Amino acid sequence: MGPEVRDLLHLQGKVKSVAIMGGTFDPIHYGHLVTAEAARVEYQVDKVLFVPNRQPPHKKDYPVTPAKHRYQMTVLATITNPYFYVSRIEIDRPAPSYTIDTLRSVRKVFGPEVKLYFISGADAILDILTWKDVDEVMEMCYFIAATRPGYPLEELGRRLGHLLEKYSHKVYCVEVPALAISSTDIRQRVAQNRPIKYLLPESVENYIYKYRLYHDEGNWNHHPLK
Ligand code: NAP
């Protein structure tokens, strides 16, 4: 096992199910935290591993805040929840951050008996057909697709097409009202000097101001709006 899994070893042998909460978290906000907690409770998951990616494979041409900041903000945001851990597994692995590599490493750490979930935004999961080794990805875990209120679920079914026929028993949806909050909106608000209070933990808000993240709109405003 590589050094990037060392922060997971203390959980070895102590869990029956683990959910990987994958994302760019630029920045992490209450929508992400509520999603993870809702999924944990609904699917009775022992631990949720937040896995900030180093370089999202589908955003190679867009600026993303340096991984060290996104990692630190994720640690700050999750510190008060005893079921939440943050893993450096993707941060410490050379880019790009393919989910299949993470699943293989996590499986190696926890063994074949542990039930694995992957939680992410429904929009991210919708693109799964373009992911590396998609069939193996689908074999290795259950998916929890988090949707914002009013999200057209039939769209998820239509776009996943034949994959869903084969794996429909492996994809679950949770509707999370707090996902009306979005990282894109938070970045825009900071750049435009608008408030972000109550959209994310105060510790993360303070971190953003301390390191002047997102202040310069020019650094990221060509990022496609979601
Ligand atoms: P994204 O494209 O930035 O996000 C798509 C939508 O999902 C956004 O509305 C986003 O909201 C939301 N979202 C993202 N992560 C979420 C989470 N954990 N819980 C709830 N909502 C979430 O997605 P991304 O963050 O870059 O990627 C999502 C995950 O898929 C990451 O782990 C990434 O590495 C993985 N991925 C893997 C591959 C591959 O293996 N080839 C390709 C693409 C993505 P916010 O903007 O507010 O977060």
Short mmCIF file of C-alpha atoms and ligand atoms in Angstrom, two decimals:
data_model
loop_
_atom_site.label_atom_id
_atom_site.label_comp_id
_atom_site.label_asym_id
_atom_site.label_seq_id
_atom_site.Cartn_x
_atom_site.Cartn_y
_atom_site.Cartn_z
CA MET A 1 0.00 0.00 0.00
CA GLY A 2 1.26 3.47 -0.85
CA PRO A 3 1.97 6.26 1.66
CA GLU A 4 -1.14 8.14 0.52
CA VAL A 5 -3.35 5.73 2.53
CA ARG A 6 -1.51 6.15 5.82
CA ASP A 7 -4.20 8.40 7.29
CA LEU A 8 -6.75 5.60 6.81
CA LEU A 9 -4.87 2.82 8.56
CA HIS A 10 -6.18 3.66 12.04
CA LEU A 11 -9.69 2.77 10.80
CA GLN A 12 -8.65 -0.66 9.51
CA GLY A 13 -10.69 -3.47 11.09
CA LYS A 14 -13.00 -0.99 12.86
CA VAL A 15 -15.70 -0.43 10.23
CA LYS A 16 -18.25 -2.46 8.29
CA SER A 17 -19.15 0.29 5.85
CA VAL A 18 -17.41 3.40 4.58
CA ALA A 19 -18.67 6.22 2.39
CA ILE A 20 -16.21 8.16 0.27
CA MET A 21 -17.39 11.75 -0.09
CA GLY A 22 -15.60 12.81 -3.24
CA GLY A 23 -15.38 16.38 -4.41
CA THR A 24 -13.30 19.39 -5.32
CA PHE A 25 -14.66 21.27 -2.26
CA ASP A 26 -13.68 24.68 -3.59
CA PRO A 27 -14.84 25.58 -0.96
CA ILE A 28 -16.64 23.02 1.21
CA HIS A 29 -20.02 24.32 2.45
CA TYR A 30 -23.06 23.28 4.47
CA GLY A 31 -24.61 21.58 1.42
CA HIS A 32 -21.73 19.09 1.38
CA LEU A 33 -21.86 18.56 5.14
CA VAL A 34 -25.63 18.04 5.25
CA THR A 35 -25.35 15.62 2.30
CA ALA A 36 -22.72 13.51 4.04
CA GLU A 37 -24.64 13.40 7.30
CA ALA A 38 -27.94 12.55 5.58
CA ALA A 39 -26.29 9.73 3.63
CA ARG A 40 -24.50 8.43 6.72
CA VAL A 41 -27.72 8.22 8.71
CA GLU A 42 -29.91 6.88 5.89
CA TYR A 43 -27.49 4.13 4.84
CA GLN A 44 -26.08 3.49 8.32
CA VAL A 45 -22.52 4.11 7.24
CA ASP A 46 -19.87 3.76 9.95
CA LYS A 47 -17.51 6.49 8.71
CA VAL A 48 -17.55 9.10 5.97
CA LEU A 49 -14.21 9.84 4.34
CA PHE A 50 -14.07 13.24 2.74
CA VAL A 51 -11.68 12.99 -0.19
CA PRO A 52 -10.77 16.35 -1.71
CA ASN A 53 -9.27 15.72 -5.11
CA ARG A 54 -5.89 17.04 -6.21
CA GLN A 55 -6.81 17.70 -9.82
CA PRO A 56 -10.32 16.81 -10.95
CA PRO A 57 -9.92 14.93 -14.25
CA HIS A 58 -12.69 16.93 -15.93
CA LYS A 59 -11.27 20.34 -14.89
CA LYS A 60 -7.76 20.11 -16.27
CA ASP A 61 -8.19 23.37 -18.15
CA TYR A 62 -9.80 25.35 -15.33
CA PRO A 63 -8.12 26.91 -12.34
CA VAL A 64 -8.87 25.20 -9.07
CA THR A 65 -7.68 26.52 -5.68
CA PRO A 66 -4.46 24.79 -4.55
CA ALA A 67 -5.21 21.42 -2.98
CA LYS A 68 -3.58 22.32 0.35
CA HIS A 69 -6.19 25.06 0.95
CA ARG A 70 -9.12 22.87 -0.09
CA TYR A 71 -7.81 20.10 2.17
CA GLN A 72 -7.38 22.43 5.18
CA MET A 73 -10.87 23.88 4.74
CA THR A 74 -12.30 20.35 4.60
CA VAL A 75 -10.52 19.44 7.84
CA LEU A 76 -11.84 22.58 9.56
CA ALA A 77 -15.38 21.95 8.36
CA THR A 78 -15.55 18.33 9.49
CA ILE A 79 -13.70 18.52 12.79
CA THR A 80 -16.78 18.53 15.02
CA ASN A 81 -18.34 15.37 13.56
CA PRO A 82 -16.94 12.13 15.07
CA TYR A 83 -18.08 10.13 12.01
CA PHE A 84 -16.27 12.34 9.49
CA TYR A 85 -12.63 11.94 8.45
CA VAL A 86 -10.65 13.68 5.75
CA SER A 87 -8.27 11.65 3.63
CA ARG A 88 -5.21 12.89 1.77
CA ILE A 89 -5.41 9.91 -0.54
CA GLU A 90 -5.98 11.98 -3.71
CA ILE A 91 -4.03 15.02 -2.56
CA ASP A 92 -0.89 12.90 -2.07
CA ARG A 93 -1.26 10.91 -5.30
CA PRO A 94 0.03 12.38 -8.55
CA ALA A 95 -2.74 13.99 -10.64
CA PRO A 96 -5.19 13.49 -12.25
CA SER A 97 -7.44 12.21 -9.46
CA TYR A 98 -9.28 9.26 -10.94
CA THR A 99 -11.96 7.84 -8.66
CA ILE A 100 -11.11 4.28 -9.67
CA ASP A 101 -7.60 4.64 -8.20
CA THR A 102 -9.09 5.87 -4.92
CA LEU A 103 -11.59 3.02 -4.78
CA ARG A 104 -8.86 0.44 -5.39
CA SER A 105 -6.69 1.87 -2.59
CA VAL A 106 -9.58 2.18 -0.14
CA ARG A 107 -10.66 -1.38 -0.92
CA LYS A 108 -7.11 -2.57 -0.24
CA VAL A 109 -7.06 -0.82 3.13
CA PHE A 110 -10.46 -2.06 4.33
CA GLY A 111 -10.65 -5.48 2.66
CA PRO A 112 -13.36 -7.19 0.60
CA GLU A 113 -16.02 -7.39 3.34
CA VAL A 114 -16.47 -3.68 3.92
CA LYS A 115 -19.36 -2.06 2.04
CA LEU A 116 -18.18 0.95 0.07
CA TYR A 117 -20.30 3.92 -0.98
CA PHE A 118 -19.30 6.88 -3.11
CA ILE A 119 -21.25 10.06 -2.43
CA SER A 120 -21.19 12.97 -4.82
CA GLY A 121 -23.34 15.50 -6.61
CA ALA A 122 -25.82 14.00 -9.06
CA ASP A 123 -24.34 16.21 -11.79
CA ALA A 124 -20.91 14.74 -11.17
CA ILE A 125 -22.29 11.19 -11.20
CA LEU A 126 -24.23 11.95 -14.40
CA ASP A 127 -20.92 12.19 -16.18
CA ILE A 128 -19.80 8.82 -14.93
CA LEU A 129 -19.88 7.30 -18.40
CA THR A 130 -16.82 9.41 -19.16
CA TRP A 131 -14.92 8.28 -16.06
CA LYS A 132 -11.88 6.04 -16.26
CA ASP A 133 -12.76 2.30 -15.98
CA VAL A 134 -16.42 3.05 -15.41
CA ASP A 135 -17.51 -0.61 -15.22
CA GLU A 136 -15.01 -1.38 -12.52
CA VAL A 137 -16.03 1.80 -10.68
CA MET A 138 -19.65 0.61 -10.72
CA GLU A 139 -18.65 -2.85 -9.53
CA MET A 140 -16.62 -1.54 -6.63
CA CYS A 141 -19.13 0.61 -4.77
CA TYR A 142 -22.65 1.86 -4.28
CA PHE A 143 -23.37 5.41 -5.41
CA ILE A 144 -25.25 8.05 -3.50
CA ALA A 145 -26.17 10.88 -5.85
CA ALA A 146 -27.05 14.08 -4.01
CA THR A 147 -29.58 16.30 -5.73
CA ARG A 148 -30.76 19.83 -5.19
CA PRO A 149 -34.54 20.31 -4.67
CA GLY A 150 -36.43 20.14 -7.97
CA TYR A 151 -33.64 18.21 -9.65
CA PRO A 152 -35.12 16.19 -12.55
CA LEU A 153 -34.44 12.63 -11.41
CA GLU A 154 -35.66 11.20 -14.72
CA GLU A 155 -32.70 13.04 -16.28
CA LEU A 156 -30.36 10.99 -14.11
CA GLY A 157 -32.05 7.79 -15.31
CA ARG A 158 -32.02 8.89 -18.96
CA ARG A 159 -28.39 9.98 -19.03
CA LEU A 160 -27.10 6.94 -17.19
CA GLY A 161 -28.95 4.79 -19.76
CA HIS A 162 -27.72 1.24 -20.08
CA LEU A 163 -25.43 1.64 -17.10
CA LEU A 164 -28.44 2.13 -14.86
CA GLU A 165 -30.17 -0.94 -16.30
CA LYS A 166 -27.21 -3.03 -15.24
CA TYR A 167 -26.48 -1.26 -11.99
CA SER A 168 -29.77 0.32 -10.91
CA HIS A 169 -29.54 -1.48 -7.58
CA LYS A 170 -26.28 0.35 -6.92
CA VAL A 171 -27.33 3.97 -7.41
CA TYR A 172 -29.32 5.79 -4.73
CA CYS A 173 -30.49 9.38 -4.69
CA VAL A 174 -30.82 11.70 -1.74
CA GLU A 175 -32.49 15.07 -2.06
CA VAL A 176 -30.68 17.66 0.02
CA PRO A 177 -32.39 21.06 0.38
CA ALA A 178 -29.12 22.58 1.65
CA LEU A 179 -27.55 21.84 -1.74
CA ALA A 180 -29.17 25.06 -2.93
CA ILE A 181 -25.82 26.33 -1.61
CA SER A 182 -23.07 25.99 -4.20
CA SER A 183 -19.30 26.46 -4.23
CA THR A 184 -19.57 28.51 -7.43
CA ASP A 185 -21.97 30.94 -5.78
CA ILE A 186 -19.71 31.24 -2.72
CA ARG A 187 -16.67 32.06 -4.88
CA GLN A 188 -18.67 34.70 -6.74
CA ARG A 189 -19.94 36.22 -3.52
CA VAL A 190 -16.43 36.59 -2.12
CA ALA A 191 -15.17 38.17 -5.33
CA GLN A 192 -18.08 40.61 -5.28
CA ASN A 193 -17.73 41.43 -1.57
CA ARG A 194 -21.08 39.87 -0.78
CA PRO A 195 -21.69 37.92 2.46
CA ILE A 196 -21.07 34.19 2.76
CA LYS A 197 -21.99 33.93 6.42
CA TYR A 198 -24.23 30.94 7.27
CA LEU A 199 -23.51 29.24 3.95
CA LEU A 200 -20.49 27.43 5.36
CA PRO A 201 -18.83 26.90 8.76
CA GLU A 202 -17.41 30.05 10.32
CA SER A 203 -13.95 28.44 10.49
CA VAL A 204 -13.97 28.01 6.71
CA GLU A 205 -15.24 31.54 6.21
CA ASN A 206 -12.37 32.85 8.34
CA TYR A 207 -9.89 30.69 6.41
CA ILE A 208 -11.11 32.13 3.09
CA TYR A 209 -10.62 35.70 4.31
CA LYS A 210 -7.29 34.98 5.99
CA TYR A 211 -5.76 33.52 2.81
CA ARG A 212 -7.71 35.84 0.50
CA LEU A 213 -9.13 32.96 -1.49
CA TYR A 214 -11.58 33.83 -4.30
CA HIS A 215 -11.06 37.57 -3.95
CA ASP A 216 -9.70 38.02 -7.42
CA GLU A 217 -12.57 37.16 -9.73
CA GLY A 218 -10.17 37.14 -12.67
CA ASN A 219 -8.55 33.97 -11.32
CA TRP A 220 -11.56 31.82 -11.81
CA ASN A 221 -14.40 33.66 -13.53
CA HIS A 222 -13.91 31.77 -16.76
CA HIS A 223 -14.79 28.65 -14.85
CA PRO A 224 -18.09 27.36 -16.30
CA LEU A 225 -20.96 28.28 -14.01
CA LYS A 226 -22.97 25.37 -12.70
P1 NAP B 1 -18.28 19.06 -9.92
O1 NAP B 1 -18.30 18.79 -11.38
O2 NAP B 1 -17.55 20.28 -9.43
O3 NAP B 1 -19.71 19.10 -9.31
C1 NAP B 1 -20.90 18.80 -9.99
C2 NAP B 1 -22.05 19.14 -9.07
O4 NAP B 1 -22.07 18.25 -7.94
C3 NAP B 1 -21.96 20.53 -8.50
O5 NAP B 1 -23.28 21.04 -8.39
C4 NAP B 1 -21.33 20.32 -7.13
O6 NAP B 1 -21.69 21.34 -6.21
C5 NAP B 1 -21.93 19.00 -6.71
N1 NAP B 1 -21.04 18.22 -5.84
C6 NAP B 1 -19.75 17.89 -6.06
N2 NAP B 1 -19.30 17.10 -5.08
C7 NAP B 1 -20.33 16.92 -4.22
C8 NAP B 1 -20.51 16.19 -3.02
N3 NAP B 1 -19.49 15.43 -2.54
N4 NAP B 1 -21.70 16.23 -2.39
C9 NAP B 1 -22.71 16.96 -2.90
N5 NAP B 1 -22.63 17.67 -4.04
C10 NAP B 1 -21.45 17.65 -4.69
O7 NAP B 1 -17.74 17.77 -9.19
P2 NAP B 1 -16.33 17.54 -8.59
O8 NAP B 1 -16.42 18.00 -7.18
O9 NAP B 1 -15.25 18.08 -9.43
O10 NAP B 1 -16.27 15.93 -8.67
C11 NAP B 1 -17.10 15.11 -7.88
C12 NAP B 1 -16.35 13.79 -7.62
O11 NAP B 1 -16.32 13.00 -8.81
C13 NAP B 1 -14.89 14.02 -7.24
O12 NAP B 1 -14.51 13.07 -6.29
C14 NAP B 1 -14.16 13.79 -8.55
O13 NAP B 1 -12.79 13.44 -8.38
C15 NAP B 1 -14.98 12.66 -9.12
N6 NAP B 1 -14.78 12.57 -10.59
C16 NAP B 1 -14.05 11.53 -11.06
C17 NAP B 1 -13.81 11.42 -12.42
C18 NAP B 1 -12.98 10.26 -12.94
O14 NAP B 1 -12.61 9.39 -12.15
N7 NAP B 1 -12.69 10.23 -14.22
C19 NAP B 1 -14.32 12.39 -13.30
C20 NAP B 1 -15.07 13.44 -12.76
C21 NAP B 1 -15.30 13.54 -11.38
P3 NAP B 1 -20.53 22.24 -5.56
O15 NAP B 1 -19.86 22.94 -6.72
O16 NAP B 1 -21.25 23.15 -4.65
O17 NAP B 1 -19.58 21.27 -4.90
#
